[in-house]
Amino acid sequence: MKNAKRIDFRFTIKGTGVVNFDDSDQKYMYLHSNFNNAENTSNRRLWPGEKNNVNYAKKNFTIDADGSLNFKLKISDNCLRNAIFEKDAVAHHSGISHFDKLLYNYLGSPGTVLRGYFLTKGKGQSSINRKAPLFITYAEQTNNAVSHIEVHTKSGEKDMRIEKKDNSIFSVETVGEIEYAGHGSINLQELQFLSADQQFGRLGFDPDKFGLFATAMKRYFPNFQSELKYFLLKTSVIELPEQGALFSNDEVIELVRNFFNRLLYLDIVRRTGRATMSTLEYRIINDPIEAMQNPNQGWKKLTSQSDIDNIKFTVEPSYVEFDKKTAQQTINSMKENRKLNEIEGELMKEAKQKARKEAKEKARKKTTETPVTKVLAKKTGRIKK
Amino acid sequence: MKKYLVLKFKNAGLFTHKTTKDKIIDGTVRKRREDTQHFIEPITIYQVSNLLHVLFGERPVPTFKKVFYKPDQYLWEKAKSSYLKIDTPTKTLPNGQVVFIEEIMSTRKAVEDSWNKLPLIHWGIIRNFFNDKKDGDELFYEFVTVIEKALNIKGILELPIADVRLKILELQNNNAGIYNLLLKPLFIKLEKLRCKMLVSYILENKTDLIKQPSIALMTINGITKVSKLSGTIIVPITDDDIKRLSQCSGYATFLDNGAVSMEEIIDSTQLSTEDYKNVGNISIKKTNYLKFKLNEN
């Protein structure tokens, strides 16, 4: 029987107004002559001349067959991700890397395990990172809502010293009732493993501080009993063990439920706009080729907490435990080989530099030596230019 | 009959670097982004090869970092004979340069580059600064008392530290006698007790003291521009490859957080490579900072 390798999900969002804004450089899209088809005036309404104080909504642009520009409003994946993990936002501060207890409380939380992270310390200290096992796309407009530019005014002091004076009039793109759709995946292979090894460039935490990490995890998973061991990636030909810890099947299911709980109750609120989750579905992928050939099969709706609590599956174990003694022997012999290679590399470098120097010296002697200077050089040991 | 796997990617983030003071953290090494090498082409055989490595359950191979393992030759050749098409529209800048469209995104700054450049220093920060030192409380008390004596003011804690700093500088210029008698020995003592950053703040208005862990005033968010690419990759596959793919998750990311989905398997009669580039023929020329100049051809 095949086990779960991935969980796909798709969702629709309903909203009012724009919740995700872009840079005013977007105006260049509407200025280019190739994109301004004379018959197509859809993008003309979004060009307020040469002004820079325009807030445009984020969009996905496409070019139609007749060469005219078309677009749909979107909520970017970054905006969605920030909204999904907004409860953990206070902890997303790079300063926590200075305090071990704060840091490991942060690393050992479901939100961090799902979202991934990249934290650096000062000079000479390793950075720690975890690639997000979660992927989510932008949510693109699906209905026929039409956006337009509105003019607003603001109060404030003008700075007369600056040559280029901003006036108190600015423009904002706005829209009425709007619907979006998006999708994503949770990679269970990435989700189940926590790396504590630098050699594959994914040092997730300091292995010496695994105790702190485990203490933090036990707040969310009281039965967390994973230990630091060595593992091999089953599907890879690189038979080099990687140190890390594995989540149990139940813990992986809890993490997935944690994510869907956040997604189901998604609510993006802005001063002039709002977007909330409307429908959410998921399906468990045991065979990606079969899933590709049957894209509409196996979807289940999530409408409430009880639906989320009913999510159950058996994770495909992607990592195989490697004997600790053999692992350390393998790693030590690899390090020795690397050292030997480095020494060999250094010796070759030195030999090349020596050869280059000698060739240079030879070439210099040829140009400066004459029969007279040769005799003088012999007598005095010096060569005159 | 030959088979091909059609992969669709979207939302693949590409950062176009202009001149920047940004730094790259590679393990423990920091280097200027301006000095690092980048490909001129947005997608090359290296990115496609790594995508295939992940889809086939192998470890991806960093392109610019030194690692002990090399790409799987079988997958590398497969990437070489793949086809690529990028659908993302382009825009023309006022200087005539054609680039992919960009959008704004928020980013998190690395620790070393996120120190607050205009911090507000107040007495709470000074007190926190002393908390980290041995006998910090007594040292803070001595610091306050000596300054009060020198300036002949009581209750300087009720004045903004910025004002107190200016009064100290006035004293240094106008009444060197009292300054040398009372404040100079205090500052020398503080420097010996590893409080040089505090002295630098008072005398030179340098705000390095905010880098102390107990204070750590940072600007954690920044913004940057990113191009989000979408397109199609067609990869030649065999029946054994299909069996291998079904053992893996069928999931991979492309460039920065781009989604890759397996769309369908087609045979050679359905294959059309019009508007596609052969991945093996894409230039792998590098430059110091990334510029896109897309030709109309």
JSON list of C-alpha atoms in Angstrom, two decimals, chain B residues 24 30-31 35 74 119 128 174 208-209 235 237 246 260 284 290 292:
[
{"chain": "B", "resi": 24, "resn": "ILE", "atom": "CA", "xyz": [25.28, 37.54, 1.31]},
{"chain": "B", "resi": 30, "resn": "ARG", "atom": "CA", "xyz": [29.87, 37.36, 4.58]},
{"chain": "B", "resi": 31, "resn": "LYS", "atom": "CA", "xyz": [30.50, 38.75, 1.11]},
{"chain": "B", "resi": 35, "resn": "ASP", "atom": "CA", "xyz": [31.16, 40.92, -5.84]},
{"chain": "B", "resi": 74, "resn": "TYR", "atom": "CA", "xyz": [22.01, 11.15, -15.97]},
{"chain": "B", "resi": 119, "resn": "PRO", "atom": "CA", "xyz": [17.71, 54.85, 17.12]},
{"chain": "B", "resi": 128, "resn": "ASN", "atom": "CA", "xyz": [20.01, 48.25, 30.04]},
{"chain": "B", "resi": 174, "resn": "ASN", "atom": "CA", "xyz": [33.65, 76.04, 28.02]},
{"chain": "B", "resi": 208, "resn": "ASP", "atom": "CA", "xyz": [26.95, 51.41, 18.36]},
{"chain": "B", "resi": 209, "resn": "LEU", "atom": "CA", "xyz": [25.76, 50.71, 21.88]},
{"chain": "B", "resi": 235, "resn": "VAL", "atom": "CA", "xyz": [11.68, 16.97, -20.14]},
{"chain": "B", "resi": 237, "resn": "ILE", "atom": "CA", "xyz": [11.58, 10.68, -19.84]},
{"chain": "B", "resi": 246, "resn": "SER", "atom": "CA", "xyz": [6.06, 7.92, -8.57]},
{"chain": "B", "resi": 260, "resn": "VAL", "atom": "CA", "xyz": [6.45, 23.26, -10.15]},
{"chain": "B", "resi": 284, "resn": "ILE", "atom": "CA", "xyz": [25.83, 30.11, -18.72]},
{"chain": "B", "resi": 290, "resn": "LEU", "atom": "CA", "xyz": [22.38, 40.76, -12.73]},
{"chain": "B", "resi": 292, "resn": "PHE", "atom": "CA", "xyz": [18.38, 41.40, -18.07]}
]
